[in-house]
CSV table of C-alpha atoms in Angstrom, one decimal:
chain,number,residue,atom,x,y,z
A,1,MET,CA,-4.1,24.5,11.4
A,2,ASN,CA,-6.3,21.9,12.9
A,3,GLU,CA,-3.5,20.1,13.8
A,4,PHE,CA,-1.9,19.1,17.3
A,5,LEU,CA,1.7,18.0,17.9
A,6,PHE,CA,2.5,16.9,21.4
A,7,ASN,CA,-0.5,17.3,22.0
A,8,ILE,CA,-0.4,21.0,21.7
A,9,PRO,CA,-4.3,22.5,21.0
A,10,ALA,CA,-4.5,23.9,17.4
A,11,GLU,CA,-5.0,27.4,18.9
A,12,THR,CA,-1.4,27.9,20.3
A,13,TYR,CA,-0.7,26.7,17.1
A,14,LYS,CA,-1.9,29.5,15.6
A,15,GLN,CA,-0.2,31.1,17.8
A,16,LEU,CA,2.3,30.5,16.7
A,17,SER,CA,5.2,32.9,15.0
A,18,GLU,CA,6.7,32.1,11.7
A,19,SER,CA,9.8,31.2,13.2
A,20,GLU,CA,8.7,29.5,16.3
A,21,ARG,CA,6.1,27.0,13.4
A,22,TYR,CA,9.9,26.2,11.9
A,23,LEU,CA,11.2,25.5,15.0
A,24,LEU,CA,8.5,22.9,15.9
A,25,GLU,CA,8.9,21.8,12.7
A,26,TYR,CA,12.8,20.8,13.0
A,27,ILE,CA,12.4,19.9,16.8
A,28,PHE,CA,9.5,17.1,15.1
A,29,LYS,CA,11.6,15.6,12.6
A,30,ASN,CA,14.4,15.3,14.4
A,31,ILE,CA,12.6,14.2,17.4
A,32,GLU,CA,15.4,11.2,18.5
A,33,ASN,CA,18.7,13.9,19.1
A,34,ILE,CA,16.4,16.7,21.1
A,35,PRO,CA,16.7,15.2,24.4
A,36,ASP,CA,21.1,15.0,23.8
A,37,ILE,CA,22.1,18.4,22.4
A,38,SER,CA,21.7,21.9,24.4
A,39,ILE,CA,19.9,25.2,23.5
A,40,VAL,CA,23.0,26.7,21.9
A,41,LYS,CA,23.8,23.7,19.5
A,42,LEU,CA,19.9,23.5,18.7
A,43,SER,CA,20.4,27.3,18.2
A,44,GLU,CA,23.1,26.4,15.6
A,45,GLU,CA,21.4,23.7,13.8
A,46,ALA,CA,18.2,24.9,13.7
A,47,ASN,CA,19.5,28.1,13.1
A,48,VAL,CA,17.5,30.8,15.8
A,49,SER,CA,18.0,31.7,18.0
A,50,THR,CA,18.5,30.4,21.7
A,51,ALA,CA,15.3,33.3,22.7
A,52,THR,CA,13.5,31.9,20.4
A,53,ILE,CA,14.0,28.2,21.3
A,54,VAL,CA,12.8,29.9,24.7
A,55,ARG,CA,10.0,31.7,23.6
A,56,LEU,CA,8.7,28.4,21.8
A,57,MET,CA,9.4,26.2,24.9
A,58,LYS,CA,6.9,28.2,27.1
A,59,LYS,CA,4.3,28.5,24.4
A,60,ILE,CA,3.8,24.7,24.5
A,61,GLY,CA,4.1,24.7,28.2
A,62,HIS,CA,7.1,24.3,30.2
A,63,ASP,CA,9.4,26.2,31.8
A,64,GLY,CA,12.1,25.9,29.3
A,65,PHE,CA,13.9,23.8,27.2
A,66,THR,CA,15.6,21.1,30.0
A,67,SER,CA,12.4,20.2,31.5
A,68,PHE,CA,10.8,19.8,27.4
A,69,LYS,CA,13.7,17.8,27.0
A,70,TYR,CA,13.4,15.7,30.0
A,71,ASN,CA,10.1,15.2,29.2
A,72,ILE,CA,10.9,13.8,25.6
A,73,LYS,CA,13.9,11.7,27.1
A,74,ASP,CA,11.0,10.2,29.8
A,75,LYS,CA,9.0,9.2,26.4
A,76,LEU,CA,11.4,7.6,24.7
A,77,ASN,CA,13.0,6.0,27.2
A,78,SER,CA,9.6,4.9,28.1
A,79,LYS,CA,9.8,3.1,24.5
A,80,GLU,CA,12.8,1.1,25.3
A,81,SER,CA,12.4,-2.5,24.7
A,82,ILE,CA,15.1,-3.4,23.0
A,83,GLU,CA,16.5,-5.8,25.3
A,84,ALA,CA,14.1,-8.5,24.3
A,85,ILE,CA,15.9,-8.3,20.8
A,86,ASP,CA,19.9,-8.6,22.4
A,87,GLU,CA,20.7,-11.5,19.9
A,88,ILE,CA,19.5,-10.0,17.0
A,89,ASP,CA,22.0,-8.4,14.8
A,90,THR,CA,22.6,-4.8,15.9
A,91,LYS,CA,21.5,-3.1,11.8
A,92,ILE,CA,18.4,-4.9,12.3
A,93,GLN,CA,17.5,-4.3,16.2
A,94,HIS,CA,18.1,-0.4,14.2
A,95,ALA,CA,15.3,-1.7,11.5
A,96,ILE,CA,13.1,-2.7,14.5
A,97,LYS,CA,13.8,0.8,16.8
A,98,LYS,CA,13.3,2.7,14.1
A,99,ASN,CA,9.1,1.4,13.2
A,100,GLU,CA,8.6,0.7,16.9
A,101,LEU,CA,9.0,4.5,16.9
A,102,GLU,CA,7.7,5.5,13.9
A,103,VAL,CA,4.0,3.9,15.6
A,104,LEU,CA,4.2,4.5,18.9
A,105,ASN,CA,4.9,7.8,18.2
A,106,THR,CA,2.3,8.7,15.6
A,107,ILE,CA,0.1,7.0,18.1
A,108,GLN,CA,1.4,9.7,20.8
A,109,MET,CA,0.5,12.6,18.5
A,110,ILE,CA,-3.3,11.3,17.6
A,111,ASN,CA,-5.5,14.0,19.6
A,112,ARG,CA,-9.1,12.4,21.1
A,113,GLY,CA,-10.5,15.7,19.4
A,114,THR,CA,-9.6,15.6,16.3
A,115,ILE,CA,-10.5,12.0,15.7
A,116,GLU,CA,-14.2,12.6,17.2
A,117,ASP,CA,-14.1,15.2,14.2
A,118,THR,CA,-13.3,13.2,11.6
A,119,ILE,CA,-15.9,10.1,12.7
A,120,GLN,CA,-18.3,12.8,12.7
A,121,LYS,CA,-17.6,13.8,9.4
A,122,ILE,CA,-17.3,9.5,7.5
A,123,TYR,CA,-20.7,9.9,9.6
A,124,ASP,CA,-22.4,12.4,8.3
A,125,ALA,CA,-20.9,12.3,5.1
A,126,ASP,CA,-23.7,11.6,1.8
A,127,LYS,CA,-20.7,10.2,0.1
A,128,ILE,CA,-16.7,9.2,0.8
A,129,TYR,CA,-14.2,10.3,-2.0
A,130,ILE,CA,-10.2,9.0,-1.2
A,131,PHE,CA,-7.8,10.0,-2.6
A,132,ALA,CA,-4.2,8.8,-3.2
A,133,ARG,CA,-1.1,7.9,-5.5
A,134,GLY,CA,2.1,5.4,-4.9
A,135,PHE,CA,2.8,3.4,-1.9
A,136,SER,CA,-0.5,5.3,0.0
A,137,GLU,CA,-2.7,4.4,-2.5
A,138,MET,CA,-2.8,0.3,-0.5
A,139,ILE,CA,-3.7,2.6,2.5
A,140,ALA,CA,-6.9,3.6,0.4
A,141,ASN,CA,-8.1,0.9,-1.2
A,142,GLU,CA,-8.0,-0.8,2.4
A,143,MET,CA,-10.2,2.0,4.3
A,144,THR,CA,-12.4,2.2,0.6
A,145,ILE,CA,-13.2,-1.8,1.5
A,146,LYS,CA,-13.9,-0.9,5.6
A,147,LEU,CA,-15.9,1.8,4.7
A,148,GLN,CA,-18.3,0.5,2.7
A,149,LEU,CA,-18.7,-2.7,4.1
A,150,LEU,CA,-19.5,-0.8,7.0
A,151,GLY,CA,-22.4,0.7,4.9
A,152,LYS,CA,-20.7,4.1,3.9
A,153,ASN,CA,-20.9,5.0,-0.3
A,154,CYS,CA,-17.6,5.1,-0.6
A,155,GLU,CA,-15.3,5.1,-3.7
A,156,MET,CA,-11.1,5.6,-4.3
A,157,HIS,CA,-9.3,7.2,-6.5
A,158,ASN,CA,-5.7,6.9,-7.7
A,159,ASP,CA,-5.4,8.0,-11.6
A,160,PRO,CA,-5.1,11.5,-12.0
A,161,ASN,CA,-7.1,12.6,-14.5
A,162,ILE,CA,-9.6,10.8,-12.3
A,163,ILE,CA,-9.0,13.2,-9.3
A,164,ARG,CA,-9.0,16.5,-11.6
A,165,VAL,CA,-12.3,15.6,-12.7
A,166,ILE,CA,-14.3,14.4,-9.8
A,167,SER,CA,-12.8,16.7,-7.9
A,168,SER,CA,-15.1,19.3,-9.5
A,169,LYS,CA,-17.6,17.4,-9.3
A,170,LEU,CA,-18.6,16.9,-5.7
A,171,LYS,CA,-20.8,18.1,-3.6
A,172,GLU,CA,-21.4,20.0,-0.4
A,173,LYS,CA,-22.3,16.5,1.9
A,174,HIS,CA,-19.2,14.8,0.1
A,175,LEU,CA,-16.5,14.3,2.2
A,176,ALA,CA,-12.9,14.2,0.5
A,177,ILE,CA,-10.2,11.7,2.5
A,178,PHE,CA,-5.9,12.3,1.1
A,179,ILE,CA,-3.4,9.6,2.2
A,180,SER,CA,0.3,11.3,1.2
A,181,LEU,CA,2.9,10.9,3.0
A,182,ASN,CA,4.8,14.2,2.1
A,183,GLY,CA,1.1,16.0,1.3
A,184,GLU,CA,2.8,17.9,-2.3
A,185,THR,CA,1.0,15.3,-4.8
A,186,GLU,CA,0.2,18.3,-7.3
A,187,GLU,CA,-3.4,16.6,-8.9
A,188,LEU,CA,-4.4,16.3,-4.8
A,189,VAL,CA,-3.1,19.2,-3.7
A,190,GLU,CA,-5.1,20.5,-6.7
A,191,ALA,CA,-8.8,18.5,-5.9
A,192,CYS,CA,-8.1,20.0,-2.4
A,193,LYS,CA,-7.4,24.2,-3.2
A,194,ASN,CA,-11.1,23.1,-5.5
A,195,PHE,CA,-13.4,21.4,-2.2
A,196,LYS,CA,-12.4,24.5,0.3
A,197,ILE,CA,-13.9,26.5,-2.4
A,198,LYS,CA,-17.1,24.8,-3.4
A,199,ASN,CA,-16.5,25.1,0.8
A,200,ILE,CA,-16.4,20.8,1.0
A,201,SER,CA,-15.4,18.8,3.6
A,202,THR,CA,-11.5,17.6,3.7
A,203,VAL,CA,-8.8,15.4,5.5
A,204,THR,CA,-5.7,14.5,5.2
A,205,ILE,CA,-3.8,11.5,6.5
A,206,THR,CA,-0.1,12.3,6.2
A,207,ALA,CA,3.1,12.8,8.0
A,208,SER,CA,4.3,16.0,7.3
A,209,LEU,CA,2.9,19.0,9.7
A,210,ASP,CA,3.4,22.1,7.3
A,211,SER,CA,2.8,20.1,3.6
A,212,THR,CA,0.4,22.1,1.3
A,213,LEU,CA,-2.3,19.5,2.0
A,214,ALA,CA,-2.2,20.3,5.5
A,215,ARG,CA,-2.4,23.3,5.4
A,216,LEU,CA,-5.4,23.2,2.9
A,217,SER,CA,-7.8,20.3,5.1
A,218,GLU,CA,-10.0,21.6,7.5
A,219,ILE,CA,-9.1,18.6,9.2
A,220,THR,CA,-5.4,17.2,9.4
A,221,LEU,CA,-4.1,13.8,11.5
A,222,CYS,CA,-0.2,14.0,11.3
A,223,GLY,CA,1.4,10.7,12.3
A,224,TYR,CA,5.2,10.4,12.9
A,225,LYS,CA,8.2,9.9,9.9
A,226,GLY,CA,11.2,8.6,11.0
A,227,SER,CA,14.3,9.9,9.4
A,228,HIS,CA,16.0,7.7,7.6
A,229,SER,CA,15.4,5.0,4.8
A,230,PHE,CA,16.9,1.4,3.9
A,231,PHE,CA,16.0,2.4,0.6
A,232,PRO,CA,17.3,5.9,-0.5
A,233,ASP,CA,17.3,5.6,-4.0
A,234,TYR,CA,14.2,5.2,-4.1
A,235,GLU,CA,10.9,7.0,-3.0
A,236,VAL,CA,9.3,3.8,-1.5
A,237,ARG,CA,9.6,5.6,2.1
A,238,SER,CA,7.5,3.9,4.4
A,239,ARG,CA,3.7,4.9,5.0
A,240,LEU,CA,3.1,2.6,8.5
A,241,PRO,CA,2.0,6.0,10.2
A,242,LEU,CA,-0.8,6.7,7.7
A,243,GLN,CA,-1.1,2.4,8.4
A,244,VAL,CA,-2.2,3.3,11.8
A,245,ILE,CA,-4.1,6.4,11.5
A,246,SER,CA,-6.3,5.1,9.9
A,247,ARG,CA,-6.7,1.8,10.7
A,248,ILE,CA,-7.4,3.8,14.6
A,249,ILE,CA,-10.0,5.9,12.6
A,250,LEU,CA,-11.5,3.2,11.1
A,251,ASP,CA,-11.8,1.4,15.0
A,252,ALA,CA,-12.8,4.1,16.2
A,253,TYR,CA,-15.4,4.8,13.8
A,254,VAL,CA,-17.0,1.1,14.5
A,255,ILE,CA,-17.1,1.7,18.0
A,256,ARG,CA,-18.7,5.4,18.2
A,257,THR,CA,-21.6,4.1,15.1
A,258,ALA,CA,-21.6,0.0,17.1
């Protein structure tokens, strides 16, 4: 997988066992709770052995789970700015903190090499197609307009039928960018499979490290998505991590091509 988590090189990630990848994904999804639990508790909650935890920690560059916890705790504590809003209602403080963590954790997860590779793909592409559905369409539309302003031949598609048709027509020098929060949107996955068969470059911006789109894509940029939603009855989760990644890509592209 072309992805970095906590500055883990892609080659290291590929060498992890299935259970170690599962554990890494579990830690990723529950990162805010990790500094406060023991290795035994993590073993119980993630349903893995303590030996698997120790092996994973060593593979990703830590002496053990305790040193990993301290590292994560230091990062989280460095983000504490809640004192500035002490007089705001506690629940609103939580909402502010949720957004702050999504932004800061997403920025920390982005690897410079992956950004550089994405910039190069955009620069070399004769034409760029951006595909998105639902709330992700707003981010896709912004990226499309800005790339057009930068002189790139770029178009965005959100209709399932059109996405399927176009996915069979892209050429080798074209680039496909997918924007999907969960990375499992059926028509996007189908298109990405077609592109992989035809050896067409693909970039996925998502918040799901182990999603189908992330596994299929040549380049994957993954953001941090908090576990809590203030709209639990509807599929309207925040695309803030995807927005952060897209803006970094565009800003970096301008800097590199100025």
